[in-house]
XYZ file of C-alpha atoms in Angstrom:
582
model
C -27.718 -10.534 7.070
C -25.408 -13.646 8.551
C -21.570 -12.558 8.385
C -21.173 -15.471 5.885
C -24.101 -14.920 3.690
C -22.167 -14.191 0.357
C -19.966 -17.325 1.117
C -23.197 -19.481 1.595
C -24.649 -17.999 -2.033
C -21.685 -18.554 -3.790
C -20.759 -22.046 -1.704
C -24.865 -22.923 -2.861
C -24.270 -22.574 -6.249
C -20.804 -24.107 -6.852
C -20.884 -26.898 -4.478
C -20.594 -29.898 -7.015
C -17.217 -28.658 -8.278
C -15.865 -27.910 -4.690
C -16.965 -31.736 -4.082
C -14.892 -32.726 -6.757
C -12.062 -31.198 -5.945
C -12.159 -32.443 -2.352
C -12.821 -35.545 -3.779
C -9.806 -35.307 -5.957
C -7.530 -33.966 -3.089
C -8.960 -36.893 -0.513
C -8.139 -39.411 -3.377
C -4.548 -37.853 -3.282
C -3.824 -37.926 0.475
C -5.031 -41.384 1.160
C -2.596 -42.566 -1.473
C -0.026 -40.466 -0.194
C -0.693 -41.968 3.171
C 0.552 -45.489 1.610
C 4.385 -43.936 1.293
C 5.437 -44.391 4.820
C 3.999 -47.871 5.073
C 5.904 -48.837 1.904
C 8.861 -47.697 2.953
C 8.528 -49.391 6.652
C 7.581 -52.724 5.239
C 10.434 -52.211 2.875
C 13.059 -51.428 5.682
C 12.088 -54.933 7.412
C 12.610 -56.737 4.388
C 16.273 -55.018 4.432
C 16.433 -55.726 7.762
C 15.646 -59.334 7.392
C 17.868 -59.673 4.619
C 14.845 -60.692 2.162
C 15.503 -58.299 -0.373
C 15.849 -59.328 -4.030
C 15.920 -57.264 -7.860
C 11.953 -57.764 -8.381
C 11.340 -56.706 -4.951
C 13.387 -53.487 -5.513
C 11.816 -52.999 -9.125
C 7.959 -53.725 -7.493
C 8.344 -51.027 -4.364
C 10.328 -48.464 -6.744
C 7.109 -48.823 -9.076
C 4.734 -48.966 -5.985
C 6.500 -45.373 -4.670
C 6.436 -43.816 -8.394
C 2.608 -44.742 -8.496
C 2.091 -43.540 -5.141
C 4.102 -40.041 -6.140
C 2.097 -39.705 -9.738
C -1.171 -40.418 -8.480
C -0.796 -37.943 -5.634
C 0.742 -34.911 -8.125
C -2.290 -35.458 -10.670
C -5.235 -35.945 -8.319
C -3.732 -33.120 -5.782
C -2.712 -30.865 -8.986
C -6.286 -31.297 -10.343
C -8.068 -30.586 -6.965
C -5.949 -27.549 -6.509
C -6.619 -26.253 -10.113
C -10.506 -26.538 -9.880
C -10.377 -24.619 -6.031
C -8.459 -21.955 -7.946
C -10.044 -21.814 -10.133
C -13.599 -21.231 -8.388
C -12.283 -18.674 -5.773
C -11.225 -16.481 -9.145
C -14.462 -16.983 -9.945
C -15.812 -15.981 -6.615
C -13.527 -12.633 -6.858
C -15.109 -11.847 -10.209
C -18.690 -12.355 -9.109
C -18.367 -10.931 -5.784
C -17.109 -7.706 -7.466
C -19.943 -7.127 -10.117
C -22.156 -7.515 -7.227
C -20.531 -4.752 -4.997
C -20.543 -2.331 -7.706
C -24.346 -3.546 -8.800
C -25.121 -2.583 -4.792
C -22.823 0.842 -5.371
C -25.206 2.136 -8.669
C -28.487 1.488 -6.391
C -26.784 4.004 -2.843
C -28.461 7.110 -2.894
C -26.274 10.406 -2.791
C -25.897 10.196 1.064
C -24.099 7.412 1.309
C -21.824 8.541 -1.183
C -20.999 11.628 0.941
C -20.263 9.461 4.248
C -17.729 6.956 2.269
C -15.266 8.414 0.252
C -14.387 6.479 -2.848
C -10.870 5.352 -1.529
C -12.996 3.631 1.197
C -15.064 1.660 -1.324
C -12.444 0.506 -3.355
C -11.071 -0.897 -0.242
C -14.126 -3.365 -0.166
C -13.245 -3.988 -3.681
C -9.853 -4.575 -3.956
C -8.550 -5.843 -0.353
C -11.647 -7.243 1.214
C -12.746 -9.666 -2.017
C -9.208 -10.068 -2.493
C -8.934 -11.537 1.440
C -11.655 -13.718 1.491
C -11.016 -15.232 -2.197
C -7.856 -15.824 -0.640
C -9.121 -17.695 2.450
C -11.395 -19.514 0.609
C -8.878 -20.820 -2.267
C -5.784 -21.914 0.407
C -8.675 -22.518 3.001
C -10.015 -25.802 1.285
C -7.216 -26.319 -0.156
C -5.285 -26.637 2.895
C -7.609 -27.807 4.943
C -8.853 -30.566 2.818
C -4.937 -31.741 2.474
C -4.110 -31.873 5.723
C -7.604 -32.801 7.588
C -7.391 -36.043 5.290
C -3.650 -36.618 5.590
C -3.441 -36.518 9.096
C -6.450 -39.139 9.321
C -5.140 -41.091 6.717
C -1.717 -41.055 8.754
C -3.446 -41.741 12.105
C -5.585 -44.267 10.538
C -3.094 -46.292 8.971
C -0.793 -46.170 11.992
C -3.647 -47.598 13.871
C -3.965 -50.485 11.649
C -0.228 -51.094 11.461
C 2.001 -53.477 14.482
C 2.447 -50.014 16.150
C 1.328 -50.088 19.773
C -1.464 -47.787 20.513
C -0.120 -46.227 23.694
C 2.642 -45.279 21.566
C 0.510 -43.430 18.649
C -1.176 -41.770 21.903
C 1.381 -40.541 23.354
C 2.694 -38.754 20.354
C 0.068 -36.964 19.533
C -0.722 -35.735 22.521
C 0.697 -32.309 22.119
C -1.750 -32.057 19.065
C -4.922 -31.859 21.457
C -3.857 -28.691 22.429
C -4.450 -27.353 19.042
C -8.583 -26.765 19.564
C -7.834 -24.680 22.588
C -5.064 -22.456 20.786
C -7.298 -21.924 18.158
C -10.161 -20.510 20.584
C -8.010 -18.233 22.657
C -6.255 -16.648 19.504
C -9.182 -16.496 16.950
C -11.150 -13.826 18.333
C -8.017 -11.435 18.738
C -6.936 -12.436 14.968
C -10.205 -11.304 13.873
C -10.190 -8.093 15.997
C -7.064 -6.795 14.813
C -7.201 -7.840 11.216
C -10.751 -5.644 11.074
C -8.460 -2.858 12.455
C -5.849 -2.973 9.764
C -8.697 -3.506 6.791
C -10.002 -0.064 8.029
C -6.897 1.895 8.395
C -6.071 0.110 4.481
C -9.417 1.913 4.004
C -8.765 5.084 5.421
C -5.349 5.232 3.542
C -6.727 3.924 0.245
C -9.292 7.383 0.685
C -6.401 9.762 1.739
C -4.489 8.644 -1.512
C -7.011 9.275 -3.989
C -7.862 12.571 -2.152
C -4.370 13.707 -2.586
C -4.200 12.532 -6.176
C -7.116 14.050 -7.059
C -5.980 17.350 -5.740
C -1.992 17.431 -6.685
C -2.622 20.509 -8.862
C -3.978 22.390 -5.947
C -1.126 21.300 -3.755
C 1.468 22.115 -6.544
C -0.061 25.556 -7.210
C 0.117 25.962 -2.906
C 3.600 24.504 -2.425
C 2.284 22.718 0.346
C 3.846 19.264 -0.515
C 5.058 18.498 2.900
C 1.947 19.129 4.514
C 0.154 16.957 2.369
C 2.775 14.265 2.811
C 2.816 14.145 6.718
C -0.964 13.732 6.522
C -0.872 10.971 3.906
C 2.169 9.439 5.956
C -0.645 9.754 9.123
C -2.534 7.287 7.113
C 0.311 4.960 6.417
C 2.189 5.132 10.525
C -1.789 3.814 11.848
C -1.567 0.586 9.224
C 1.273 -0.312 10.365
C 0.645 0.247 13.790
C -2.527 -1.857 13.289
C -0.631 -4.659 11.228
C 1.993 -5.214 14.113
C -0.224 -5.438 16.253
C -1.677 -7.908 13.695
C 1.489 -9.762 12.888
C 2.835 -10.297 16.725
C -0.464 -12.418 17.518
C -0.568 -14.368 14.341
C 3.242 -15.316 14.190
C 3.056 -16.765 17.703
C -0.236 -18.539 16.526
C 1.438 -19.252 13.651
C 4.429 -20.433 15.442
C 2.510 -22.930 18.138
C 0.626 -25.415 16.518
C 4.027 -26.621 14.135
C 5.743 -26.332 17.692
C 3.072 -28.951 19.043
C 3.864 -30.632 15.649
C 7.437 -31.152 16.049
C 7.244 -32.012 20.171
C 5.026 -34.672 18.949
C 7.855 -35.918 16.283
C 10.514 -35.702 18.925
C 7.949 -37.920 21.255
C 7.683 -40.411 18.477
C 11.979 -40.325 17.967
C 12.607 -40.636 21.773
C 9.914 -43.122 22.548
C 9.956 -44.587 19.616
C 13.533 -45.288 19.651
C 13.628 -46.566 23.198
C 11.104 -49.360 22.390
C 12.833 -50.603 19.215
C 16.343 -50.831 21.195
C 14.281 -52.493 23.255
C 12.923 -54.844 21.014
C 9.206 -54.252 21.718
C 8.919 -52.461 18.067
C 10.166 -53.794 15.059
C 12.608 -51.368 13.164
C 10.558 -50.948 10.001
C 7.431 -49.995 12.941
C 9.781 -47.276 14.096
C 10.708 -45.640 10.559
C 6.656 -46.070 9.528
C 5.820 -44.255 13.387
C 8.553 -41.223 12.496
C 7.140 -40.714 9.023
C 3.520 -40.469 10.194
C 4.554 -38.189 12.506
C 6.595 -36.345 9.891
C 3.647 -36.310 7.643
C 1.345 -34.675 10.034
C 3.620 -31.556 11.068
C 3.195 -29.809 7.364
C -0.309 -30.311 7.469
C -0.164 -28.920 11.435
C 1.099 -26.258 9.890
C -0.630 -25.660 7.080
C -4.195 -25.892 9.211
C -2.317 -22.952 11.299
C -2.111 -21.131 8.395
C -5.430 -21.728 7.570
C -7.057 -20.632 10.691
C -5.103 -17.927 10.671
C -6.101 -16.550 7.309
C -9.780 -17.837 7.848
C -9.592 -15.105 11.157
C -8.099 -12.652 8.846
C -10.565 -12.917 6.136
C -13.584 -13.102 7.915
C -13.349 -9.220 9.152
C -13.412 -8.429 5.786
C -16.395 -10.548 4.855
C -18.220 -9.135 8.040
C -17.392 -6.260 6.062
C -18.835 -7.199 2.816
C -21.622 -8.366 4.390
C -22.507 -5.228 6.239
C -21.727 -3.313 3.158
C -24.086 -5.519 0.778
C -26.885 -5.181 3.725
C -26.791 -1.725 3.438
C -30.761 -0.231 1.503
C -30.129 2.557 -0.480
C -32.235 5.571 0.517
C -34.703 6.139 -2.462
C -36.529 2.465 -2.896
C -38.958 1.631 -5.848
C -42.595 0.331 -4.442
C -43.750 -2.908 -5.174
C -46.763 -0.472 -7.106
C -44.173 1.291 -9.229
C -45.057 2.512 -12.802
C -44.275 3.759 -15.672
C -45.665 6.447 -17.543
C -45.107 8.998 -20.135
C -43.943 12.625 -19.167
C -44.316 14.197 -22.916
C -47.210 16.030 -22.918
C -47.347 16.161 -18.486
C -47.257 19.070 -16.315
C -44.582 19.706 -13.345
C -46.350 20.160 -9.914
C -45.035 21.315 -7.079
C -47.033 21.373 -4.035
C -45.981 22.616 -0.619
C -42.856 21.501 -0.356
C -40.198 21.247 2.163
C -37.298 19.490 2.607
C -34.069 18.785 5.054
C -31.209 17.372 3.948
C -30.404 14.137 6.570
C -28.823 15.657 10.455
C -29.435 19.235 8.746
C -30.661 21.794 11.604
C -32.348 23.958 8.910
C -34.708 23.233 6.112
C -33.331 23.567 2.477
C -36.493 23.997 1.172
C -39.637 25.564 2.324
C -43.363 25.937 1.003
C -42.133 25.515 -2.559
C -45.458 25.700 -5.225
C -44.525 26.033 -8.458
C -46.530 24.613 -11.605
C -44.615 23.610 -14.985
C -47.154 23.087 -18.252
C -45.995 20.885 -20.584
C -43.861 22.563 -23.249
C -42.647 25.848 -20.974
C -39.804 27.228 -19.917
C -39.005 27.579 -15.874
C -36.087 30.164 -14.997
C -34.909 29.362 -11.795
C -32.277 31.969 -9.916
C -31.028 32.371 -6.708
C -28.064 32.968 -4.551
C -25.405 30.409 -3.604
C -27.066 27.973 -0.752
C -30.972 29.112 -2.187
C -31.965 25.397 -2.698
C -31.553 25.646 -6.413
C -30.071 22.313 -7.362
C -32.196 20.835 -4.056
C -35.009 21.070 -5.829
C -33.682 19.360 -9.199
C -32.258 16.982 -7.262
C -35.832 15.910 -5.063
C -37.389 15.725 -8.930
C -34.499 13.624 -9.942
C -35.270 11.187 -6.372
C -31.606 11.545 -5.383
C -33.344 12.573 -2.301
C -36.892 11.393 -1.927
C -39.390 13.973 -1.617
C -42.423 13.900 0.885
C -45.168 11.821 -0.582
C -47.701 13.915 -3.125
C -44.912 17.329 -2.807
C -43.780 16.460 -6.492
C -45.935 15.190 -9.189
C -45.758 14.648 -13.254
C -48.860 14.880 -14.271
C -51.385 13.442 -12.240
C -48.786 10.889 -10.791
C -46.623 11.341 -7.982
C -43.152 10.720 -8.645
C -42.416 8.338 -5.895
C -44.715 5.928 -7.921
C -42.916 5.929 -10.630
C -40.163 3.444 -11.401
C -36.529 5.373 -11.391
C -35.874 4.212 -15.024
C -39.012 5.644 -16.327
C -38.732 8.898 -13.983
C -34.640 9.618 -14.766
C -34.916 7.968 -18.592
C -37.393 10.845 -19.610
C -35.592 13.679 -18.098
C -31.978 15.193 -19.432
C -30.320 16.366 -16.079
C -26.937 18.712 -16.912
C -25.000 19.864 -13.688
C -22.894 22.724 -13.050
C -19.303 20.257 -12.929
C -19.814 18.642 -16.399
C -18.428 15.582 -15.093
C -16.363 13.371 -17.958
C -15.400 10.516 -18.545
C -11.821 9.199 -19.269
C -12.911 7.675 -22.547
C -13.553 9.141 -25.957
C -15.198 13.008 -26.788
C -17.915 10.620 -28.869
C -18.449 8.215 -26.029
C -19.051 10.949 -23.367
C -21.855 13.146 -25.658
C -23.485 8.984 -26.289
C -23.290 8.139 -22.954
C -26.834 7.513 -22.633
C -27.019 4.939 -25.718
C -23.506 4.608 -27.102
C -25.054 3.119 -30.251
C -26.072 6.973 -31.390
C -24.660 7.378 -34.789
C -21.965 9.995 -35.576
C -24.461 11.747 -37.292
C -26.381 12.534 -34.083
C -23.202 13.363 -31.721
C -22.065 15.918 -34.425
C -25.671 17.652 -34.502
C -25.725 17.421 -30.483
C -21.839 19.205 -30.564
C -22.806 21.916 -33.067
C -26.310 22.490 -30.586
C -23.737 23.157 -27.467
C -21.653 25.041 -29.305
C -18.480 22.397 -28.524
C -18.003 20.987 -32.436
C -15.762 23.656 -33.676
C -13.702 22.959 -30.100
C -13.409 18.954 -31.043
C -13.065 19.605 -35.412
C -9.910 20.663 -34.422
C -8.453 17.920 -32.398
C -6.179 15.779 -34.389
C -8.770 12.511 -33.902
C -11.635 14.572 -33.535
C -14.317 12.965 -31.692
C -12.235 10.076 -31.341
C -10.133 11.738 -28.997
C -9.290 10.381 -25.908
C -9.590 12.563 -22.514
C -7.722 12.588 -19.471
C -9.190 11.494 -16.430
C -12.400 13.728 -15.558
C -12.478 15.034 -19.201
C -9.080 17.431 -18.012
C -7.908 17.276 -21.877
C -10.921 20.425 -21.830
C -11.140 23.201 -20.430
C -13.900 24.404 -17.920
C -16.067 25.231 -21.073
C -15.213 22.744 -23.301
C -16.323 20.306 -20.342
C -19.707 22.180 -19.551
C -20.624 22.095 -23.558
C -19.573 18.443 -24.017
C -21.669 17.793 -20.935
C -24.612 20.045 -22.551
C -24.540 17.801 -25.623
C -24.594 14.439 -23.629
C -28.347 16.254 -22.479
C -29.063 17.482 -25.790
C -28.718 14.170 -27.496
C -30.956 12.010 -25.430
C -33.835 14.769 -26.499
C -35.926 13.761 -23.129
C -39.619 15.375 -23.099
C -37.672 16.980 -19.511
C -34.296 18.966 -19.590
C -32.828 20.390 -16.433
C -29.882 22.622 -16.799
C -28.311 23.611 -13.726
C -25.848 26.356 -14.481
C -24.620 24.522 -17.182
C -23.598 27.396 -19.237
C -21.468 29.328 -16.003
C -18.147 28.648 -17.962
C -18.654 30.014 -20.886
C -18.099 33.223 -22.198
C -21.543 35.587 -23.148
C -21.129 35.287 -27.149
C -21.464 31.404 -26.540
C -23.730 31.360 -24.133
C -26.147 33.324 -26.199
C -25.499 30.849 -28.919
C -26.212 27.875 -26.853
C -29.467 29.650 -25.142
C -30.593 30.319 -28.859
C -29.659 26.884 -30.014
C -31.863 25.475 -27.225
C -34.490 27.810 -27.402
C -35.755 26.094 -31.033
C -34.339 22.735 -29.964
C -36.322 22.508 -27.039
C -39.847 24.163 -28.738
C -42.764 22.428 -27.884
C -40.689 20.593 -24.382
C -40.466 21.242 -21.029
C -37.375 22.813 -20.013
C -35.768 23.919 -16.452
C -33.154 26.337 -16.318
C -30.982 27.157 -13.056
C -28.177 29.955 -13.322
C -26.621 32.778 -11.553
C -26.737 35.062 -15.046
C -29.983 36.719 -15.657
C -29.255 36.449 -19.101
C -29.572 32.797 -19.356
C -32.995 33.032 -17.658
C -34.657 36.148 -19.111
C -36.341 34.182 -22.193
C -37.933 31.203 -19.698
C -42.078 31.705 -19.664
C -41.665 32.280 -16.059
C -38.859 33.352 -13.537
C -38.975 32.305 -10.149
C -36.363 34.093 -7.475
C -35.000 31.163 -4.569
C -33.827 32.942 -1.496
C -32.941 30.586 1.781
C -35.161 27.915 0.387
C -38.401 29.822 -0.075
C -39.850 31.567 -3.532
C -39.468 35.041 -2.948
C -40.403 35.913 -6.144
C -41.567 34.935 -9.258
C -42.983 36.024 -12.958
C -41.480 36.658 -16.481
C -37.794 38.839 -17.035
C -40.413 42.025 -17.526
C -42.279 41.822 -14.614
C -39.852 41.106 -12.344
C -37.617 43.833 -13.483
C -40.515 45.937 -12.879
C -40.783 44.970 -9.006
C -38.231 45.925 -6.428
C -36.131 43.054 -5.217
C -33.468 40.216 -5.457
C -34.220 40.230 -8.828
C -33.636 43.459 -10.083
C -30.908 44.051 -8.098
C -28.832 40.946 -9.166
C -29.903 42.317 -12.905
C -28.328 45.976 -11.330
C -25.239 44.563 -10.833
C -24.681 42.028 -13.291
C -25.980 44.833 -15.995
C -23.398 47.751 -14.399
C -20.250 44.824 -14.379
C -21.251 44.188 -18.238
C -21.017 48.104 -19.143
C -18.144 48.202 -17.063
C -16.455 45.290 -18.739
C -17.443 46.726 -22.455
């Protein structure tokens, strides 16, 4: 992708409004370029002593119209190039965080989410910046200072005069191709140490309790301050090359006035300029050292800026690992079996397979009991049938149809995935169980509570469902977070639920509720149940026993009681800590 591609979309689309504001701001700066003239042809009329009332009154009204037109057709121009690069911050934005929802999983665990709200916030905030003052700007003072040279060259002043002024300005190109590259260079450095801070802050947020409950405060501190000492390393660096760019070009701006003054003023001592020529010449001159200025500015914020578009663009050029086929269908998993054939898996720059040989068949309407140690390949597997990870091609099929033909809506819409963390969100209790259609009616989200086992928890809140919860649902406890997460599943009432230890937080009274509640819930669908407590599992049609990625054992809570290994001892020792704990 070309580092300017998201300009060039946005620029293709919203051309006809930039050309009327240039238009506008053109319109503007050629009238403005009309003041100095006025005023010189008015000095030799003093001079000549051929001033009278209506004279006075006519170049009064000509100034006023020159100063009106130029504050409504510059103030206009101005408004609609705001305007657009507001608009260009808001689109921009919804298409970043369209391209976050389609990254796969890995990409989520190389950028931390500080770092991605750095493209967000600073890098659409840069360019939308660039692009607003850039035209702007530019379009002011490229026109101005060709209006100004223009009508200078069509005035009585001497042409080896307006050449020698502006001299000095031909050194601009030059400056502007030494220091641009360096600009650029360091600007990318301080957007990625913004980055890097950005993710140490909302690491450290995110884990105050822990470093509260620690008392290690000034640890965490020093290493957040690490983060903060390299931007501002970086942006020195930035600002000492930019303010001596920044400085140069109005220096070449006001040599060139004090060229016009001294020259300028020698000739019209010398009677080879008229006087009125001499206050036109310094007012030109004048006029073109803001707009000197302002294309400094410019160039410097266009360097700036376009680190973070190269940014952008490398961001938005990124493919998400799991991709849709052009083939993709979809199809209905009610009445379709879960096969497993052969598989393996590694995770991406893993040594070690997560997954080996897995075969496992799921008929339509069963239970599966998964169990294993911590690190078996547990949620691996529910996450390769989910296609956060893609699968090998024909390891995984629903039905007759391999799920990497399917589309990811049709595959993820008909399957009720509840993990271990019981993520929430900071909105209401009766938006988090709806999540999936937030149309449900109450109705519905109080059946789905009472099913997890969470209604009698929220029935005593003051708003009840309407409650609102901290960020990550921390209003709740640990259980209160896993059941409200259980009824989010419950309510969508997929033909496919996977819980994955989604009852660990709760004591064994409500578990045995919830595993009852789901047991004639789920009658007549397929259901797949991870945990580390056998008695979660032992009512699944069939047990199967994870150990370092391979199925080391499998069968119903009977049979594999009845056979020596990981399964009866875990049920040993899970059995001896309950009598111990009665």
């Amino acid at each position: 992708m070309h580092s300017q591609r998201v300009l060039k979309d946005y620029l293709g689309t919203k051309w006809p409004m930039y050309a009327l504001a240039v238009l506008s701001i053109t319109a503007a700066n050629i009238i403005q370029s009309f003041y100095p003239r006025l005023l010189g042809n008015f000095t030799d009329l003093l001079q000549q002593h051929r001033i009278t009332h209506s004279l006075i009154v006519e170049y009064s009204l000509l100034l006023l119209g020159v100063g009106v037109s130029f504050a409504v057709l510059g103030g206009l121009g101005q408004y609609i190039i705001m305007h657009l690069g507001r608009l260009f911050e808001f689109v921009t934005r919804r298409k970043l965080f369209d391209h976050f929802t389609k990254m796969s999983e890995r990409f989520y665990s190389k950028n931390g989410v500080g770092k991605l709200l750095s493209y967000v916030m600073n890098d659409v905030t840069s360019v939308r910046e660039s692009i607003s003052m850039g035209i702007n700007q530019t379009t002011n003072a490229a026109i101005l200072i060709v209006s100004a040279v223009t009508m200078m060259l069509f005035s009585a002043i001497p042409l080896y005069l307006i050449g020698v002024c502006i001299v000095p300005l031909l050194a601009i190109p030059w400056i502007v191709v030494s220091f641009g590259p360096i600009i650029r260079k360091r600007s990318l450095a301080v957007q990625e140490s913004i980055g890097k801070m950005t993710e140490s802050a909302e690491e450290q947020f995110g884990g105050i309790r822990v470093t509260k409950k620690f008392a290690v405060e000034p640890i965490m501190i020093d290493r957040f301050g690490a983060t903060v000492d390299r931007i501002r390393e970086n942006q020195l660096k930035l600002v000492r090359v930019s303010s001596l760019f920044g400085a140069i070009i109005p220096f070449l701006g006001a040599l060139s006035l004090v060229i016009a003054i001294v020259v300028g003023g020698y000739l019209t001592i010398h009677h080879r300029i008229t006087l009125g020529n001499f206050v036109a010449l310094t007012l030109y001159v004048r006029m073109m050292v803001n707009p000197l200025q302002q294309i400094g500015n410019v160039i410097n914020t266009m360097q700036r800026s376009r680190a973070s578009l190269e940014r952008i663009n490398d961001l938005l050029a990124m493919k998400g690992d799991i991709q849709e086929s052009e083939q993709a269908e979809t199809r209905d998993l009610a009445q379709a079996a879960i096969r497993i054939n052969r598989l393996s898996f590694a995770y991406p720059d893993a040594e070690r397979e997560a997954l080996r040989d897995i075969d496992l068949v799921v008929e339509p309407g069963k239970t599966l009991g998964i169990l294993g140690k911590t690190g078996s390949g547990k949620t691996t597997l529910m996450k390769l049938m989910l296609r956060v990870y893609d699968p090998p091609e024909g390891t995984i099929r629903i039905g007759d149809t391999d799920i990497r033909s399917l589309t990811l809506a049709s595959l993820r819409d008909q399957i009720a995935y509840v993990p271990q963390d019981g993520f929430l969100f900071s909105t209401t209790i009766r938006d988090n169980i709806a999540f999936y259609r937030r149309d449900t009616s109450l109705s519905r989200i109080e059946d789905a509570a009472k099913q997890a086992q969470i209604y009698g928890n929220i029935a005593m809140f003051p708003d009840r469902f309407e409650t609102k919860l901290g960020e990550r649902g921390i209003t709740l406890s640990g259980g209160q977070r896993q059941r409200t997460s259980l009824a989010r599943g419950l309510i969508k009432r997929a033909p496919i639920m996977i819980l994955d230890d989604s009852v660990s937080a709760v004591d064994s009274v409500t578990e045995t509720r919830i595993l009852e509640t789901l047991r004639a819930e789920r009658k007549g669908k397929t259901t797949i149940v991870i945990a580390h407590r056998i008695s979660a599992l032992k009512h699944a049609d069939e047990i199967v026993v994870l150990d370092e990625g391979r199925i080391v054992q499998r069968g119903t809570h009977r049979e594999l009681l009845s056979q020596r290994g990981l399964y009866a001892e875990l049920h040993a020792i899970q059995e001896e800590g309950t009598r111990d704990a009665n």
